[in-house]
mmCIF file of C-alpha atoms in Angstrom:
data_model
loop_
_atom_site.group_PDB
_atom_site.id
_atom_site.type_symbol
_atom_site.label_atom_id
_atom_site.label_comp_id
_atom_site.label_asym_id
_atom_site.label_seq_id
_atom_site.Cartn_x
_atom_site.Cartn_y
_atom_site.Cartn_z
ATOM 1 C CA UNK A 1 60.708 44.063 -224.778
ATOM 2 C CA UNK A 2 58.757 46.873 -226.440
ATOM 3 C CA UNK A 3 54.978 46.595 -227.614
ATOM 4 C CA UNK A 4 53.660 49.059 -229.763
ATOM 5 C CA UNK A 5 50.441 50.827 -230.475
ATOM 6 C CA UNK A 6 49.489 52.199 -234.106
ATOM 7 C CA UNK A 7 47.312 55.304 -233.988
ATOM 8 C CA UNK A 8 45.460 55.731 -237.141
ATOM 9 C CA UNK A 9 42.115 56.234 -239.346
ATOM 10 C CA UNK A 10 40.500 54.555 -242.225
ATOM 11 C CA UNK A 11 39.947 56.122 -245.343
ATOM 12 C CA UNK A 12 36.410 54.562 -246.003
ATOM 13 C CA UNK A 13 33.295 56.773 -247.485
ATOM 14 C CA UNK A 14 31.533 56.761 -244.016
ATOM 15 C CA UNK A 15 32.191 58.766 -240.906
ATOM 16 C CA UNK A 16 33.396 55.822 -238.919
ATOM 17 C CA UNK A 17 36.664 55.694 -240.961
ATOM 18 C CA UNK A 18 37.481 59.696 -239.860
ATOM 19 C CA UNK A 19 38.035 59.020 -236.448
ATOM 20 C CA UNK A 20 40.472 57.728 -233.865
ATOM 21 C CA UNK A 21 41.586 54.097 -234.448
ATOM 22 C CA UNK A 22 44.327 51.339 -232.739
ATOM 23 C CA UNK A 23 46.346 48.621 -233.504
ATOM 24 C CA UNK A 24 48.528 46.727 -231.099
ATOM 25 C CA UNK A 25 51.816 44.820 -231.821
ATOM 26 C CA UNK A 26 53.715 42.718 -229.080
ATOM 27 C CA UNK A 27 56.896 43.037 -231.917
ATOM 28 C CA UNK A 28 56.052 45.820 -234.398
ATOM 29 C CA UNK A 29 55.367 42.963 -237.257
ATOM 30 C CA UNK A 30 52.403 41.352 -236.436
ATOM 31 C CA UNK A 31 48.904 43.833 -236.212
ATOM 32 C CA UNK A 32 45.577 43.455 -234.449
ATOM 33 C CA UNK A 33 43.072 45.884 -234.746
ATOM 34 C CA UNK A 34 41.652 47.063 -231.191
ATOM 35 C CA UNK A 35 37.803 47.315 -230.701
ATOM 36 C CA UNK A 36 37.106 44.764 -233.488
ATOM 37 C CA UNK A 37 38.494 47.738 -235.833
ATOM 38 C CA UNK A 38 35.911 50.512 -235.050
ATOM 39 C CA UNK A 39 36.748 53.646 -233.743
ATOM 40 C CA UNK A 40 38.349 54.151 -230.034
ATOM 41 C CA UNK A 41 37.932 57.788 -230.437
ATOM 42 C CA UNK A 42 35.236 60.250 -231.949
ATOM 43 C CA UNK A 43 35.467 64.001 -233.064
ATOM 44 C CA UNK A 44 32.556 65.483 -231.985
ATOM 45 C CA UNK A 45 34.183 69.458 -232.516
ATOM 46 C CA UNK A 46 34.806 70.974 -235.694
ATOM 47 C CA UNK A 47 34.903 69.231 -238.529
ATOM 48 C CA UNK A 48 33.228 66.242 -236.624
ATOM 49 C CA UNK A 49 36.255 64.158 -238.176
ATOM 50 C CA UNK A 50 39.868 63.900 -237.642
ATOM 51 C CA UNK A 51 42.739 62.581 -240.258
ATOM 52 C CA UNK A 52 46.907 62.126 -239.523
ATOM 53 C CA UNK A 53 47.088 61.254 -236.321
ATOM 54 C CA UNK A 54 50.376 61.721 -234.122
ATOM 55 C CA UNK A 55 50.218 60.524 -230.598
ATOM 56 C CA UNK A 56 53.487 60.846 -227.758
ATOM 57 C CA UNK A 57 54.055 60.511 -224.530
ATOM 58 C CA UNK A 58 55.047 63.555 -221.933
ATOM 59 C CA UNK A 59 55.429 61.940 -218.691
ATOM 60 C CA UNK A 60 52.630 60.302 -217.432
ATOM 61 C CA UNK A 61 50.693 61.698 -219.906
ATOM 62 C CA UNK A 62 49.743 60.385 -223.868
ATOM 63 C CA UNK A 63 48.505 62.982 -226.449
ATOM 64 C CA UNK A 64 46.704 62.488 -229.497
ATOM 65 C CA UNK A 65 47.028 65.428 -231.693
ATOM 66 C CA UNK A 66 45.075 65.256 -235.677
ATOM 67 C CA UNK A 67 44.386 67.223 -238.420
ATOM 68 C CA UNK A 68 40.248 68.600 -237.800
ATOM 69 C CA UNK A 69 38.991 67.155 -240.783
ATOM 70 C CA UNK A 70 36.138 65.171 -242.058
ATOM 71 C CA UNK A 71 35.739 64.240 -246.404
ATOM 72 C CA UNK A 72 32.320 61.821 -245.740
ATOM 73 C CA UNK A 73 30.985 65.051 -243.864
ATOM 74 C CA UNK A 74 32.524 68.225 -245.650
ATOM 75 C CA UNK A 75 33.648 67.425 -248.989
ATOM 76 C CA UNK A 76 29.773 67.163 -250.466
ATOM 77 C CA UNK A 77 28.576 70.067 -248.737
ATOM 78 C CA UNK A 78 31.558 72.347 -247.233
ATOM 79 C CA UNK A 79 34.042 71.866 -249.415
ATOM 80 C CA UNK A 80 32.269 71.467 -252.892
ATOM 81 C CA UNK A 81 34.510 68.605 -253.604
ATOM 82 C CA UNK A 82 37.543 70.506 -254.275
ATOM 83 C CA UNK A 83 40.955 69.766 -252.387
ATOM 84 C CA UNK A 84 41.843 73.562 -252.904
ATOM 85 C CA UNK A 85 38.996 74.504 -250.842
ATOM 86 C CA UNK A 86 40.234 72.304 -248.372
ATOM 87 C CA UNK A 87 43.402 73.306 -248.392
ATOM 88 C CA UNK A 88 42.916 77.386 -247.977
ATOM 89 C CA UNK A 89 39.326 77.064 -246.029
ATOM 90 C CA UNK A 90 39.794 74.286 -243.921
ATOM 91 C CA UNK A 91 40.665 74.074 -240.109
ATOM 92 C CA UNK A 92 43.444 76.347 -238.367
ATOM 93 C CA UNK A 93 42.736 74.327 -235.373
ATOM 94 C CA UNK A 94 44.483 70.760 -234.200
ATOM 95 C CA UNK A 95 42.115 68.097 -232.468
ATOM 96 C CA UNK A 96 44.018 66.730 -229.114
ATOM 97 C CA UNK A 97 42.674 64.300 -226.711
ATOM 98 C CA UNK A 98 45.240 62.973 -223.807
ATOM 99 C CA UNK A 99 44.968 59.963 -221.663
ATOM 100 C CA UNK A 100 46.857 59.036 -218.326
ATOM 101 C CA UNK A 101 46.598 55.167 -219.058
ATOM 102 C CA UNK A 102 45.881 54.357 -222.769
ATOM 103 C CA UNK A 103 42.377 53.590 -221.638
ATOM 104 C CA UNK A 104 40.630 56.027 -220.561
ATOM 105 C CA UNK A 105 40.634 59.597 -222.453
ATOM 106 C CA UNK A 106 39.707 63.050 -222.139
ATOM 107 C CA UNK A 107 36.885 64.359 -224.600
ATOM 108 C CA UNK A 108 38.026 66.103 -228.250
ATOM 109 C CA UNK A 109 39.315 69.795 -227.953
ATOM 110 C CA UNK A 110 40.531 71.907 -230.501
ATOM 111 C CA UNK A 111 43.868 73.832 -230.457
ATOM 112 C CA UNK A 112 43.565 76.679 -232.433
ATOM 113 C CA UNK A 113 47.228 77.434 -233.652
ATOM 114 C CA UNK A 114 46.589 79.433 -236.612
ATOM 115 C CA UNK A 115 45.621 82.677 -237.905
ATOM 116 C CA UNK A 116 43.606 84.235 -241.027
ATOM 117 C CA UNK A 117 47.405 83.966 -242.657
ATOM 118 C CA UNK A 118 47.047 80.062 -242.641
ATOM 119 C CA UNK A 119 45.827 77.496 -244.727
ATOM 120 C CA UNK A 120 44.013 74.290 -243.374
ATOM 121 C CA UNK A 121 46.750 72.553 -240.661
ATOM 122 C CA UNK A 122 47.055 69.340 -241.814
ATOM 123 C CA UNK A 123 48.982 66.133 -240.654
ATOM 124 C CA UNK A 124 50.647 67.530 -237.209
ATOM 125 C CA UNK A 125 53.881 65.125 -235.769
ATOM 126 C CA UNK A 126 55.184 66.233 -232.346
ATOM 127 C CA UNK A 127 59.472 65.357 -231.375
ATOM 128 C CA UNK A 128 60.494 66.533 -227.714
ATOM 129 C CA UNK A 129 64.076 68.854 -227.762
ATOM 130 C CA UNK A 130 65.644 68.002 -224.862
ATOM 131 C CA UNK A 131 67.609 70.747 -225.169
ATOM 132 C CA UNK A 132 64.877 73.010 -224.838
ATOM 133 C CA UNK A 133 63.091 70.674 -222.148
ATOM 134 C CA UNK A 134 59.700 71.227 -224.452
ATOM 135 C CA UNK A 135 58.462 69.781 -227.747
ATOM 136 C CA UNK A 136 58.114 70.950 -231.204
ATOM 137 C CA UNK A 137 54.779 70.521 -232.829
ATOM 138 C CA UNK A 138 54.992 70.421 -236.478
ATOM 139 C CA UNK A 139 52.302 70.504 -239.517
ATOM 140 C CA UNK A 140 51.799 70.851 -243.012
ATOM 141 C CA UNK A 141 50.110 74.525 -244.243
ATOM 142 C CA UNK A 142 49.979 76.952 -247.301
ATOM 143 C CA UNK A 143 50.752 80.534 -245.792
ATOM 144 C CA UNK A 144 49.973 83.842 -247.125
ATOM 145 C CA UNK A 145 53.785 84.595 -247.090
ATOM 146 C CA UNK A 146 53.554 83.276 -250.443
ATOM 147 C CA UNK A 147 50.347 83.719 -252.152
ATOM 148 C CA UNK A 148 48.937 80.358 -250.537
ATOM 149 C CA UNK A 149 51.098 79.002 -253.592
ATOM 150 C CA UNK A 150 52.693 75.811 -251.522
ATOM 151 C CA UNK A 151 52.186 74.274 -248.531
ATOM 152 C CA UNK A 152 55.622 74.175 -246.146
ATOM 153 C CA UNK A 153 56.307 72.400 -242.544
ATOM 154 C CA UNK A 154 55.535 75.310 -240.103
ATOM 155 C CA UNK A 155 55.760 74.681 -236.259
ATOM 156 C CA UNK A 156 55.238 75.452 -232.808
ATOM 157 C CA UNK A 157 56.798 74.935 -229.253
ATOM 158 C CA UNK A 158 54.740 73.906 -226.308
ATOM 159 C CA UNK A 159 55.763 72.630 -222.914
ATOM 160 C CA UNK A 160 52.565 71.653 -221.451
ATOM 161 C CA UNK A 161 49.847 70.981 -224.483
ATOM 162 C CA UNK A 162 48.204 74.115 -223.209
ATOM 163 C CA UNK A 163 49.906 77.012 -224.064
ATOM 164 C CA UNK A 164 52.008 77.258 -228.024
ATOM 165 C CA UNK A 165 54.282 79.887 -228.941
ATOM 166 C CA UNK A 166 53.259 81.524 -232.505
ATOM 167 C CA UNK A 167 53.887 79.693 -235.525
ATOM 168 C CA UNK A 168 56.919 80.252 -237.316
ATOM 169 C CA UNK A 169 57.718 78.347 -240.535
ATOM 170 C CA UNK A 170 60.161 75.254 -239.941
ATOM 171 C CA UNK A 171 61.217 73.858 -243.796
ATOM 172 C CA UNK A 172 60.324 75.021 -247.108
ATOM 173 C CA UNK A 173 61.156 73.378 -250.205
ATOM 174 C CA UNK A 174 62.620 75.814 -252.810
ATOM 175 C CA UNK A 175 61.193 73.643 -255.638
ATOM 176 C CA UNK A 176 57.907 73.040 -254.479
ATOM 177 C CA UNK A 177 55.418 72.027 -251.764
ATOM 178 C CA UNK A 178 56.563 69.653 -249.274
ATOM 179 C CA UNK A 179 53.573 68.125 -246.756
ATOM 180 C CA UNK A 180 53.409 64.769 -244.054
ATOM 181 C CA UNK A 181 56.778 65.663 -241.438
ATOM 182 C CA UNK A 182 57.617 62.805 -239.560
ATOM 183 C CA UNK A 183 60.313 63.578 -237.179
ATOM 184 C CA UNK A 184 62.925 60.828 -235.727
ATOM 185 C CA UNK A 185 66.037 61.714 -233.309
ATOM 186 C CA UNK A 186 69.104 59.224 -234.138
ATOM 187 C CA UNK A 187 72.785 59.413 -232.352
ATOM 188 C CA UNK A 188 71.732 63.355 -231.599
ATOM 189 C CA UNK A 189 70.884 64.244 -234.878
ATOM 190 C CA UNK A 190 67.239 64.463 -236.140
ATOM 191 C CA UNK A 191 65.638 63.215 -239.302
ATOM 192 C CA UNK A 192 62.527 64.337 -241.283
ATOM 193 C CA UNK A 193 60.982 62.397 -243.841
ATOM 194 C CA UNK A 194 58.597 64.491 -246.152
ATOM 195 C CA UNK A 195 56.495 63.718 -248.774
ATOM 196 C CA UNK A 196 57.367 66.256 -252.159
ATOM 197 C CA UNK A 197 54.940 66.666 -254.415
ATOM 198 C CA UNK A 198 57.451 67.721 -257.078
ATOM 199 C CA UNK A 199 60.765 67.864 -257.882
ATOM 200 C CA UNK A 200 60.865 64.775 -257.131
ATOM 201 C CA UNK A 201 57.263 63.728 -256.572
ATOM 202 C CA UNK A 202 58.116 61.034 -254.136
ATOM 203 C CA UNK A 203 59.122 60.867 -250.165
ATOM 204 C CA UNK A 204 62.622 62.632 -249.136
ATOM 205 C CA UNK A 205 64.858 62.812 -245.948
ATOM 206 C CA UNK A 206 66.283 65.826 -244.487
ATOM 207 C CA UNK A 207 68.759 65.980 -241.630
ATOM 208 C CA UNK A 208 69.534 68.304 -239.237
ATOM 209 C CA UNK A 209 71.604 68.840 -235.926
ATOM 210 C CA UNK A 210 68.356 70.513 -234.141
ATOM 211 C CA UNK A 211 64.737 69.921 -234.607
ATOM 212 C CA UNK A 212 64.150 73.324 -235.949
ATOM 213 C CA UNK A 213 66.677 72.936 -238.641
ATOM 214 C CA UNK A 214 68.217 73.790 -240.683
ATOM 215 C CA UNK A 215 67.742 70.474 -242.532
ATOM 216 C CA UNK A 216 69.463 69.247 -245.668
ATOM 217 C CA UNK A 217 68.567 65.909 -247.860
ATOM 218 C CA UNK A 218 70.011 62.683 -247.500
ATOM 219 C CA UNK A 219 70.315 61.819 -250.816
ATOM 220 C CA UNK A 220 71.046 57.800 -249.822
ATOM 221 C CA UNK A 221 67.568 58.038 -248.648
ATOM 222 C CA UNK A 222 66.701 58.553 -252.469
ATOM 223 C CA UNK A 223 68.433 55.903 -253.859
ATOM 224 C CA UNK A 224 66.324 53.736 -251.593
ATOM 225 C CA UNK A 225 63.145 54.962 -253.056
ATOM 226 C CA UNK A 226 63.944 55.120 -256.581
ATOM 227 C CA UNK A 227 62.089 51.774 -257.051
ATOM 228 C CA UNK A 228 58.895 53.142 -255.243
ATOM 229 C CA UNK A 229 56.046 54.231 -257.444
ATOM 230 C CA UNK A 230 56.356 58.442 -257.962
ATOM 231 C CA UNK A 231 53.628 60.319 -256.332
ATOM 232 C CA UNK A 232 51.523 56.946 -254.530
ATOM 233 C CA UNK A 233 52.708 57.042 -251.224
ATOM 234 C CA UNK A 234 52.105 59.917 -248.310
ATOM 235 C CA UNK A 235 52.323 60.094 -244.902
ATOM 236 C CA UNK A 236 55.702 58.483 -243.646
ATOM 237 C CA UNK A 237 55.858 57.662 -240.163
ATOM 238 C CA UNK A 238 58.457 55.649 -238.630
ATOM 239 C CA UNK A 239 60.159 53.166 -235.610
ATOM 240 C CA UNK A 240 61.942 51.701 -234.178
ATOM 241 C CA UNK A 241 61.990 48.349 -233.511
ATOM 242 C CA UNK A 242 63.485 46.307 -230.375
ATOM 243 C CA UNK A 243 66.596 45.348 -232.830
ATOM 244 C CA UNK A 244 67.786 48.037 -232.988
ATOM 245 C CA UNK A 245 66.286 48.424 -236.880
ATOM 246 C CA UNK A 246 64.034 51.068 -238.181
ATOM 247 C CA UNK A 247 60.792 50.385 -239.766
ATOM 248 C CA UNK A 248 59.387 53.453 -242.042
ATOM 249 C CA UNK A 249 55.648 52.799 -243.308
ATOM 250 C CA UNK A 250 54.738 54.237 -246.216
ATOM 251 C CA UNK A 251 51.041 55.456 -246.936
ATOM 252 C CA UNK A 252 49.898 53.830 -250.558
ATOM 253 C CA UNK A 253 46.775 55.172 -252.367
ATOM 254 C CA UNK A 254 47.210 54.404 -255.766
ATOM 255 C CA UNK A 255 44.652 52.135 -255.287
ATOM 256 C CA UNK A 256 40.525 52.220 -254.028
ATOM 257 C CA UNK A 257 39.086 50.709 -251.438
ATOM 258 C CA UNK A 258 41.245 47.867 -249.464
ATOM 259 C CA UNK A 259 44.139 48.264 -251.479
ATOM 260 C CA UNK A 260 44.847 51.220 -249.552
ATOM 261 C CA UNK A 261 47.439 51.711 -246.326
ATOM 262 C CA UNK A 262 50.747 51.424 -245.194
ATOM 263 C CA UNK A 263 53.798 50.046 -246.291
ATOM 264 C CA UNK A 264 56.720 48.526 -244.373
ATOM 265 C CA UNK A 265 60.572 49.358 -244.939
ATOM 266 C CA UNK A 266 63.461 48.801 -242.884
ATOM 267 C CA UNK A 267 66.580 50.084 -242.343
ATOM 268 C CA UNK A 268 69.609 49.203 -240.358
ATOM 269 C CA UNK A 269 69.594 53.130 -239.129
ATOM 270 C CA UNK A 270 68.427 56.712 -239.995
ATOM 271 C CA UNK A 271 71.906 57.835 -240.926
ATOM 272 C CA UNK A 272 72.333 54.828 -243.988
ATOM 273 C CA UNK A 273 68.832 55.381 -245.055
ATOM 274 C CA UNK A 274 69.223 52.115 -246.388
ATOM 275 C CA UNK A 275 65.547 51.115 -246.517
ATOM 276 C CA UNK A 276 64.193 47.930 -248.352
ATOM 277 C CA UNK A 277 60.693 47.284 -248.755
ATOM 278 C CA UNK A 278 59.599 44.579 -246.810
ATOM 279 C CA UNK A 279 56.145 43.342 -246.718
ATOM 280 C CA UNK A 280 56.679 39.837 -245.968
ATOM 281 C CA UNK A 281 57.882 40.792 -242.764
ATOM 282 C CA UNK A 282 54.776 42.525 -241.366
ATOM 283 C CA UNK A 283 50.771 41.721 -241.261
ATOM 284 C CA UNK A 284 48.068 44.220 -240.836
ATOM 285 C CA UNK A 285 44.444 43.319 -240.494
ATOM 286 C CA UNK A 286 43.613 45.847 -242.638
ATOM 287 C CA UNK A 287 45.063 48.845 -245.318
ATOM 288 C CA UNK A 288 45.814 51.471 -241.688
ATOM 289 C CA UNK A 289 46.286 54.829 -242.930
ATOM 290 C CA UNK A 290 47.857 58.011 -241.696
ATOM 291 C CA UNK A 291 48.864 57.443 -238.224
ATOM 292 C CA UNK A 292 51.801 57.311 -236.104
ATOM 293 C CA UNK A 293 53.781 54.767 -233.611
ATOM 294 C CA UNK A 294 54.419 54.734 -229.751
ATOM 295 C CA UNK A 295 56.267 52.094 -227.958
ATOM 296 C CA UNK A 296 54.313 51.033 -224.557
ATOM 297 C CA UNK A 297 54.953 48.679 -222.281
ATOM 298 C CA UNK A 298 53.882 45.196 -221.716
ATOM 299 C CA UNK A 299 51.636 46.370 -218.963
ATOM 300 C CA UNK A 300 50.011 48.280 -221.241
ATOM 301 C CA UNK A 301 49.621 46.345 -224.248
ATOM 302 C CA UNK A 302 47.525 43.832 -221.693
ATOM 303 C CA UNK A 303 45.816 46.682 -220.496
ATOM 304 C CA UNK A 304 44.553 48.470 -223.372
ATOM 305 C CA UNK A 305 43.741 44.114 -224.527
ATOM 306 C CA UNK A 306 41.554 43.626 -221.787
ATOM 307 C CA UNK A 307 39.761 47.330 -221.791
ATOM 308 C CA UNK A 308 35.626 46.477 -222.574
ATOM 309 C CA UNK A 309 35.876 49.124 -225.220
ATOM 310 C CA UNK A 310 31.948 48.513 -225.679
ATOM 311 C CA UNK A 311 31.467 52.007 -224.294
ATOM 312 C CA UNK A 312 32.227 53.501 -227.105
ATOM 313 C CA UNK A 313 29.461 53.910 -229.470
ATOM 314 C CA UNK A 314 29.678 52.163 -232.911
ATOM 315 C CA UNK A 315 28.169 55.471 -234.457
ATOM 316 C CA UNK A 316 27.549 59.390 -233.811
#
């Protein structure tokens, strides 16, 4: 039977909240918070913060990759408290850390991935191509190809984590920007859910035959989400569960404060798209944001339970 950890940050008005959280599940429905909810990672490079985590495993080894960004520290000083600064000024770099046993981890580096052409690299996903043997690494960025005017899904292939070829751009939404890729591999075919901020403003599904496209809307997938609120939920991220369904959280903000976090829905597959909210169904200790899924092992669910995480400090 699967367990699963949830890799994710908190969107509080501290520092504390901008770093590297878990949560455990022995059945992907019921939540704990590891470490009594403080962090289990801190960025100590760049922006001294990190958002939109992704985390997946290559072997024997577990990466964390996450957008290099910090609001409690930047957005007063930095970024003058203006998203557009953010987006065109921010970092062209990715924080990683990696880890051989969900336990112990390597110190924060930064992967530098893009050039004076790029906007701020947000919210990075990784999916492995297995007929490439490597992985695709894939983020949200506004480009001078077009003015800065939208931000699109560009990418990047890597075998190793160490060296990345050169960005090239992956999806771009003819009727707008399109940010948060989350990338699933059903039956051979891959899926990308996508948060568009207009036309519609709500979360879409593309579908595609290779991870690099091209990619073309399921448009079940927006009959599903009709009845979810237009333009209050980000950052998709899905799995699935030992049943066989799949479980797509949805990011909620229309809210302050503990309001915030994910949202469960669950399908029977990829390809219906037939997704139903279902909150009864799950508990979370607390409103997770922005963070992605990977199934581990009962080993290491009692592993990662009986760590003394006390070595990691409770501030900077």
């Amino acid at each position: 039977m699967k367990h699963y950890l949830f890799v994710h940050f908190r969107e509080t008005t501290s520092p504390e909240g901008e770093q590297v959280h878990f949560a455990l599940s022995r059945d992907g429905f019921a939540w704990e918070a590891l470490n009594g909810g403080r962090p289990i990672l801190w960025a100590y490079a760049g922006d001294h913060g990190v958002r939109d985590m992704t985390i997946v495993r290559d072997g024997p080894t577990i990466h964390i990759l996450a957008t290099d960004l910090s609001l409690a520290y930047g957005m007063r000083g930095r970024y003058a408290h203006s998203w557009e600064n953010i987006r065109r000024h921010g970092s062209r770099a990715l924080a990683h850390w990696q880890s051989e046993d969900l336990v112990h981890w390597t110190e924060e580096e930064l992967i530098p991935l893009g050039d004076e052409s790029f906007g701020c690299l947000w919210a990075p996903d990784v999916i492995d191509d297995p007929e490439q043997g490597d992985y695709v690494l894939h983020w949200s960025s506004a480009h001078a190809s077009d003015g800065f005017q939208t931000m699109d899904i560009w990418y990047s292939r890597t075998k190793d984590f160490v060296r990345f070829t050169a960005p090239a751009l992956l999806y771009r939404k003819e009727s707008g920007t399109c940010i948060d890729s989350a990338m699933y591999r059903e039956n051979g075919r891959y899926y990308m859910f996508l948060k568009s901020e207009r036309n519609p403003q709500s979360i879409i599904l593309v579908a595609g035959d290779r991870p690099t496209g091209p990619f073309e809307r399921v448009n079940r997938f927006d009959e599903a989400m009709r009845s979810v609120a237009n333009g209050l939920y980000e950052a998709p991220t899905a799995v699935q569960l030992d049943d066989g369904r799949w479980c797509l959280f949805l990011d909620y903000y229309g809210v302050k404060g503990a309001g915030q976090g994910y949202v469960p829905f669950v399908a029977s597959s990829l390809a219906d798209a037939d997704f139903v909210r279902s909150d009864g169904e799950f508990s979370f200790p607390y409103g997770f944001k922005h963070g992605t899924i990977l199934p581990i092992t009962p080993e290491e669910y009692e592993r990662m339970k009986a760590h003394d995480w006390s070595d990691v400090p409770d501030n900077r």
